[in-house]
């Protein structure tokens, strides 16, 4: 009797591609057109997206090379082999804190946006708590089932995003995208820095390569996974600017949502496209939060292996909720996001690249 292809506890390259793409597309997709338009002041922001995407692809490939060098080891285990156990404990603990903060940020983002557009009379504290309880329930299950949810949800996310953009074509105004190539290099680089938050998440390859059937495919999977959000961000930015103009987009808190609200499907088959857009966006945030929550527990559990997963859930969940309520307004919320980006660049990008260089210099490899 043949076994089912998904009966094992492994994932393939295709699943890793979907996981990377799904976790990258999160909160940033709603806000990046505003920050990018503010820095570049024109349609030229698409160049900043390409620059940021290229940098992310190079870093992602390097992270994949590091993880594939130790196919049978967790992040904590191969960090201990490369540097030392005490240093690896500090790095892994900081990585766990980073993912914990990211869950808090995304949960609060969902609370803010759901209150503004969906539940106007419901306190943001209640919305955030309800969402975190669902995330907590999902994370309590198996890791492999959590990852395969990405394969279930992601095609739906792409389909609804394509529908929004397809029916936005009729609203495009060429005057809003002209003139081209008027932005200086400095402004383009500033714009690419602003897009960094929108490309956060591909560092998951450092931790889930352990589950791949062919670990050597990890670098290619990261790059392929990043190509999807790069293309999606490019098209969304072009459509948002083409419909509203750069001057208007600068003053819209969530330009992508406003674009979805403008869309009208002929025949009245769907009266409120933004409702569908909200649905798929919440699915994306749910996937991102569950993965980041799982990684927070995975890394902290690596340092303290005697603590059970359910115990970690009970410890971390109140912390995530309290941190999510710390920002008192949108200014503090976006400031938290910026600080999170800088922390992430250091602990999940620069430190692993340094580990890769040390591993190559010392000739350290893991067991097959």
mmCIF file of N, CA and C in Angstrom, residues 121-195:
data_model
loop_
_atom_site.group_PDB
_atom_site.id
_atom_site.type_symbol
_atom_site.label_atom_id
_atom_site.label_comp_id
_atom_site.label_asym_id
_atom_site.label_seq_id
_atom_site.Cartn_x
_atom_site.Cartn_y
_atom_site.Cartn_z
ATOM 1 N N UNK A 121 -16.887 49.869 16.813
ATOM 2 C CA UNK A 121 -17.287 50.083 18.209
ATOM 3 C C UNK A 121 -16.649 49.081 19.172
ATOM 4 N N UNK A 122 -15.852 48.162 18.639
ATOM 5 C CA UNK A 122 -15.202 47.153 19.486
ATOM 6 C C UNK A 122 -13.818 47.635 19.897
ATOM 7 N N UNK A 123 -13.495 47.587 21.188
ATOM 8 C CA UNK A 123 -12.157 48.017 21.625
ATOM 9 C C UNK A 123 -11.053 47.207 20.950
ATOM 10 N N UNK A 124 -9.961 47.868 20.628
ATOM 11 C CA UNK A 124 -8.853 47.188 19.961
ATOM 12 C C UNK A 124 -8.279 46.089 20.850
ATOM 13 N N UNK A 125 -8.388 46.261 22.173
ATOM 14 C CA UNK A 125 -7.885 45.247 23.100
ATOM 15 C C UNK A 125 -8.640 43.928 22.937
ATOM 16 N N UNK A 126 -9.938 44.027 22.717
ATOM 17 C CA UNK A 126 -10.757 42.820 22.564
ATOM 18 C C UNK A 126 -10.453 42.124 21.236
ATOM 19 N N UNK A 127 -10.318 42.919 20.166
ATOM 20 C CA UNK A 127 -10.010 42.341 18.849
ATOM 21 C C UNK A 127 -8.667 41.622 18.882
ATOM 22 N N UNK A 128 -7.673 42.285 19.462
ATOM 23 C CA UNK A 128 -6.332 41.706 19.527
ATOM 24 C C UNK A 128 -6.329 40.427 20.357
ATOM 25 N N UNK A 129 -7.032 40.443 21.489
ATOM 26 C CA UNK A 129 -7.084 39.261 22.351
ATOM 27 C C UNK A 129 -7.753 38.091 21.636
ATOM 28 N N UNK A 130 -8.874 38.357 20.963
ATOM 29 C CA UNK A 130 -9.576 37.286 20.249
ATOM 30 C C UNK A 130 -8.681 36.671 19.175
ATOM 31 N N UNK A 131 -7.954 37.509 18.454
ATOM 32 C CA UNK A 131 -7.062 37.010 17.405
ATOM 33 C C UNK A 131 -5.935 36.175 18.000
ATOM 34 N N UNK A 132 -5.342 36.649 19.086
ATOM 35 C CA UNK A 132 -4.227 35.926 19.702
ATOM 36 C C UNK A 132 -4.672 34.586 20.274
ATOM 37 N N UNK A 133 -5.898 34.487 20.757
ATOM 38 C CA UNK A 133 -6.397 33.209 21.258
ATOM 39 C C UNK A 133 -6.494 32.178 20.133
ATOM 40 N N UNK A 134 -6.919 32.633 18.944
ATOM 41 C CA UNK A 134 -6.993 31.731 17.795
ATOM 42 C C UNK A 134 -5.593 31.304 17.356
ATOM 43 N N UNK A 135 -4.665 32.259 17.337
ATOM 44 C CA UNK A 135 -3.280 31.951 16.989
ATOM 45 C C UNK A 135 -2.696 30.951 17.979
ATOM 46 N N UNK A 136 -2.959 31.185 19.249
ATOM 47 C CA UNK A 136 -2.461 30.288 20.294
ATOM 48 C C UNK A 136 -2.986 28.871 20.102
ATOM 49 N N UNK A 137 -4.251 28.748 19.769
ATOM 50 C CA UNK A 137 -4.856 27.434 19.537
ATOM 51 C C UNK A 137 -4.179 26.722 18.359
ATOM 52 N N UNK A 138 -3.892 27.474 17.290
ATOM 53 C CA UNK A 138 -3.250 26.883 16.116
ATOM 54 C C UNK A 138 -1.828 26.423 16.423
ATOM 55 N N UNK A 139 -1.098 27.239 17.179
ATOM 56 C CA UNK A 139 0.297 26.921 17.492
ATOM 57 C C UNK A 139 0.393 25.710 18.411
ATOM 58 N N UNK A 140 -0.660 25.438 19.169
ATOM 59 C CA UNK A 140 -0.646 24.287 20.080
ATOM 60 C C UNK A 140 -0.602 22.962 19.331
ATOM 61 N N UNK A 141 -0.932 22.977 18.039
ATOM 62 C CA UNK A 141 -0.891 21.756 17.236
ATOM 63 C C UNK A 141 0.509 21.431 16.750
ATOM 64 N N UNK A 142 0.592 20.563 15.758
ATOM 65 C CA UNK A 142 1.900 20.151 15.242
ATOM 66 C C UNK A 142 2.487 21.204 14.310
ATOM 67 N N UNK A 143 3.793 21.265 14.284
ATOM 68 C CA UNK A 143 4.481 22.258 13.454
ATOM 69 C C UNK A 143 4.253 21.996 11.965
ATOM 70 N N UNK A 144 4.256 20.745 11.565
ATOM 71 C CA UNK A 144 4.133 20.425 10.143
ATOM 72 C C UNK A 144 2.740 20.780 9.622
ATOM 73 N N UNK A 145 1.707 20.594 10.459
ATOM 74 C CA UNK A 145 0.357 20.969 10.045
ATOM 75 C C UNK A 145 0.235 22.476 9.897
ATOM 76 N N UNK A 146 0.912 23.182 10.782
ATOM 77 C CA UNK A 146 0.919 24.646 10.732
ATOM 78 C C UNK A 146 1.518 25.142 9.424
ATOM 79 N N UNK A 147 2.614 24.533 9.029
ATOM 80 C CA UNK A 147 3.291 24.962 7.807
ATOM 81 C C UNK A 147 2.465 24.639 6.565
ATOM 82 N N UNK A 148 1.758 23.519 6.594
ATOM 83 C CA UNK A 148 0.984 23.137 5.413
ATOM 84 C C UNK A 148 -0.291 23.958 5.251
ATOM 85 N N UNK A 149 -0.667 24.704 6.304
ATOM 86 C CA UNK A 149 -1.760 25.651 6.149
ATOM 87 C C UNK A 149 -1.406 26.721 5.112
ATOM 88 N N UNK A 150 -0.097 27.014 5.002
ATOM 89 C CA UNK A 150 0.354 28.004 4.019
ATOM 90 C C UNK A 150 -0.024 27.579 2.607
ATOM 91 N N UNK A 151 0.103 26.299 2.324
ATOM 92 C CA UNK A 151 -0.229 25.804 0.987
ATOM 93 C C UNK A 151 -1.730 25.870 0.722
ATOM 94 N N UNK A 152 -2.529 25.808 1.792
ATOM 95 C CA UNK A 152 -3.973 25.890 1.643
ATOM 96 C C UNK A 152 -4.439 27.324 1.407
ATOM 97 N N UNK A 153 -3.862 28.270 2.152
ATOM 98 C CA UNK A 153 -4.332 29.651 2.114
ATOM 99 C C UNK A 153 -3.708 30.489 1.004
ATOM 100 N N UNK A 154 -2.447 30.215 0.678
ATOM 101 C CA UNK A 154 -1.712 31.152 -0.180
ATOM 102 C C UNK A 154 -2.312 31.317 -1.576
ATOM 103 N N UNK A 155 -2.755 30.259 -2.261
ATOM 104 C CA UNK A 155 -3.373 30.478 -3.582
ATOM 105 C C UNK A 155 -4.593 31.400 -3.519
ATOM 106 N N UNK A 156 -5.356 31.324 -2.419
ATOM 107 C CA UNK A 156 -6.517 32.199 -2.260
ATOM 108 C C UNK A 156 -6.066 33.645 -2.122
ATOM 109 N N UNK A 157 -4.986 33.858 -1.384
ATOM 110 C CA UNK A 157 -4.433 35.204 -1.208
ATOM 111 C C UNK A 157 -4.042 35.804 -2.554
ATOM 112 N N UNK A 158 -3.360 35.022 -3.368
ATOM 113 C CA UNK A 158 -2.932 35.506 -4.679
ATOM 114 C C UNK A 158 -4.129 35.778 -5.593
ATOM 115 N N UNK A 159 -5.138 34.922 -5.520
ATOM 116 C CA UNK A 159 -6.311 35.078 -6.379
ATOM 117 C C UNK A 159 -7.054 36.381 -6.083
ATOM 118 N N UNK A 160 -7.341 36.648 -4.817
ATOM 119 C CA UNK A 160 -8.072 37.869 -4.460
ATOM 120 C C UNK A 160 -7.236 39.104 -4.747
ATOM 121 N N UNK A 161 -5.933 39.043 -4.527
ATOM 122 C CA UNK A 161 -5.059 40.178 -4.860
ATOM 123 C C UNK A 161 -5.095 40.460 -6.355
ATOM 124 N N UNK A 162 -5.112 39.399 -7.160
ATOM 125 C CA UNK A 162 -5.180 39.569 -8.615
ATOM 126 C C UNK A 162 -6.512 40.182 -9.033
ATOM 127 N N UNK A 163 -7.605 39.786 -8.368
ATOM 128 C CA UNK A 163 -8.920 40.353 -8.688
ATOM 129 C C UNK A 163 -8.953 41.847 -8.403
ATOM 130 N N UNK A 164 -8.411 42.254 -7.262
ATOM 131 C CA UNK A 164 -8.373 43.679 -6.900
ATOM 132 C C UNK A 164 -7.623 44.480 -7.946
ATOM 133 N N UNK A 165 -6.481 43.963 -8.383
ATOM 134 C CA UNK A 165 -5.678 44.700 -9.359
ATOM 135 C C UNK A 165 -6.301 44.661 -10.755
ATOM 136 N N UNK A 166 -6.924 43.544 -11.103
ATOM 137 C CA UNK A 166 -7.556 43.421 -12.417
ATOM 138 C C UNK A 166 -8.641 44.475 -12.599
ATOM 139 N N UNK A 167 -9.482 44.645 -11.585
ATOM 140 C CA UNK A 167 -10.579 45.602 -11.699
ATOM 141 C C UNK A 167 -10.160 47.026 -11.343
ATOM 142 N N UNK A 168 -8.875 47.213 -11.023
ATOM 143 C CA UNK A 168 -8.352 48.568 -10.809
ATOM 144 C C UNK A 168 -7.848 49.188 -12.109
ATOM 145 N N UNK A 169 -7.681 48.353 -13.130
ATOM 146 C CA UNK A 169 -7.120 48.843 -14.400
ATOM 147 C C UNK A 169 -7.956 49.974 -14.967
ATOM 148 N N UNK A 170 -9.279 49.842 -14.870
ATOM 149 C CA UNK A 170 -10.168 50.847 -15.452
ATOM 150 C C UNK A 170 -10.067 52.201 -14.739
ATOM 151 N N UNK A 171 -9.496 52.225 -13.548
ATOM 152 C CA UNK A 171 -9.382 53.476 -12.790
ATOM 153 C C UNK A 171 -8.018 54.141 -12.936
ATOM 154 N N UNK A 172 -7.096 53.495 -13.640
ATOM 155 C CA UNK A 172 -5.747 54.048 -13.798
ATOM 156 C C UNK A 172 -5.773 55.346 -14.599
ATOM 157 N N UNK A 173 -4.969 56.296 -14.169
ATOM 158 C CA UNK A 173 -4.809 57.557 -14.883
ATOM 159 C C UNK A 173 -3.329 57.743 -15.198
ATOM 160 N N UNK A 174 -3.022 57.852 -16.474
ATOM 161 C CA UNK A 174 -1.618 57.936 -16.896
ATOM 162 C C UNK A 174 -0.914 59.167 -16.344
ATOM 163 N N UNK A 175 -1.673 60.244 -16.131
ATOM 164 C CA UNK A 175 -1.056 61.456 -15.590
ATOM 165 C C UNK A 175 -0.473 61.233 -14.198
ATOM 166 N N UNK A 176 -1.021 60.251 -13.470
ATOM 167 C CA UNK A 176 -0.531 59.977 -12.110
ATOM 168 C C UNK A 176 0.807 59.258 -12.095
ATOM 169 N N UNK A 177 1.167 58.616 -13.198
ATOM 170 C CA UNK A 177 2.428 57.861 -13.234
ATOM 171 C C UNK A 177 3.518 58.587 -14.018
ATOM 172 N N UNK A 178 3.206 59.749 -14.518
ATOM 173 C CA UNK A 178 4.207 60.523 -15.255
ATOM 174 C C UNK A 178 4.616 61.755 -14.455
ATOM 175 N N UNK A 179 5.861 62.224 -14.636
ATOM 176 C CA UNK A 179 6.937 61.663 -15.468
ATOM 177 C C UNK A 179 7.697 60.549 -14.745
ATOM 178 N N UNK A 180 8.399 59.750 -15.525
ATOM 179 C CA UNK A 180 9.181 58.647 -14.983
ATOM 180 C C UNK A 180 10.632 59.065 -14.775
ATOM 181 N N UNK A 181 11.327 58.327 -13.915
ATOM 182 C CA UNK A 181 12.777 58.475 -13.693
ATOM 183 C C UNK A 181 13.155 59.918 -13.333
ATOM 184 N N UNK A 182 12.433 60.460 -12.366
ATOM 185 C CA UNK A 182 12.741 61.822 -11.892
ATOM 186 C C UNK A 182 13.311 61.822 -10.477
ATOM 187 N N UNK A 183 13.401 60.655 -9.867
ATOM 188 C CA UNK A 183 13.841 60.553 -8.471
ATOM 189 C C UNK A 183 15.332 60.267 -8.399
ATOM 190 N N UNK A 184 16.020 60.975 -7.511
ATOM 191 C CA UNK A 184 17.457 60.783 -7.341
ATOM 192 C C UNK A 184 17.782 59.472 -6.649
ATOM 193 N N UNK A 185 19.044 59.073 -6.772
ATOM 194 C CA UNK A 185 19.482 57.806 -6.196
ATOM 195 C C UNK A 185 19.319 57.799 -4.680
ATOM 196 N N UNK A 186 19.608 58.929 -4.034
ATOM 197 C CA UNK A 186 19.478 59.007 -2.583
ATOM 198 C C UNK A 186 18.062 58.717 -2.118
ATOM 199 N N UNK A 187 17.089 59.322 -2.797
ATOM 200 C CA UNK A 187 15.683 59.111 -2.437
ATOM 201 C C UNK A 187 15.260 57.665 -2.705
ATOM 202 N N UNK A 188 15.780 57.071 -3.776
ATOM 203 C CA UNK A 188 15.448 55.677 -4.086
ATOM 204 C C UNK A 188 15.991 54.731 -3.010
ATOM 205 N N UNK A 189 17.198 55.024 -2.536
ATOM 206 C CA UNK A 189 17.777 54.191 -1.478
ATOM 207 C C UNK A 189 17.020 54.371 -0.167
ATOM 208 N N UNK A 190 16.590 55.620 0.093
ATOM 209 C CA UNK A 190 15.762 55.852 1.273
ATOM 210 C C UNK A 190 14.451 55.081 1.172
ATOM 211 N N UNK A 191 13.891 55.072 -0.026
ATOM 212 C CA UNK A 191 12.656 54.334 -0.256
ATOM 213 C C UNK A 191 12.836 52.843 -0.046
ATOM 214 N N UNK A 192 13.963 52.313 -0.522
ATOM 215 C CA UNK A 192 14.213 50.880 -0.354
ATOM 216 C C UNK A 192 14.351 50.519 1.119
ATOM 217 N N UNK A 193 14.902 51.446 1.910
ATOM 218 C CA UNK A 193 15.002 51.194 3.354
ATOM 219 C C UNK A 193 13.616 51.128 3.994
ATOM 220 N N UNK A 194 12.696 51.962 3.494
ATOM 221 C CA UNK A 194 11.339 51.972 4.038
ATOM 222 C C UNK A 194 10.576 50.683 3.704
ATOM 223 N N UNK A 195 10.980 49.999 2.639
ATOM 224 C CA UNK A 195 10.280 48.782 2.222
ATOM 225 C C UNK A 195 10.776 47.560 2.998
#
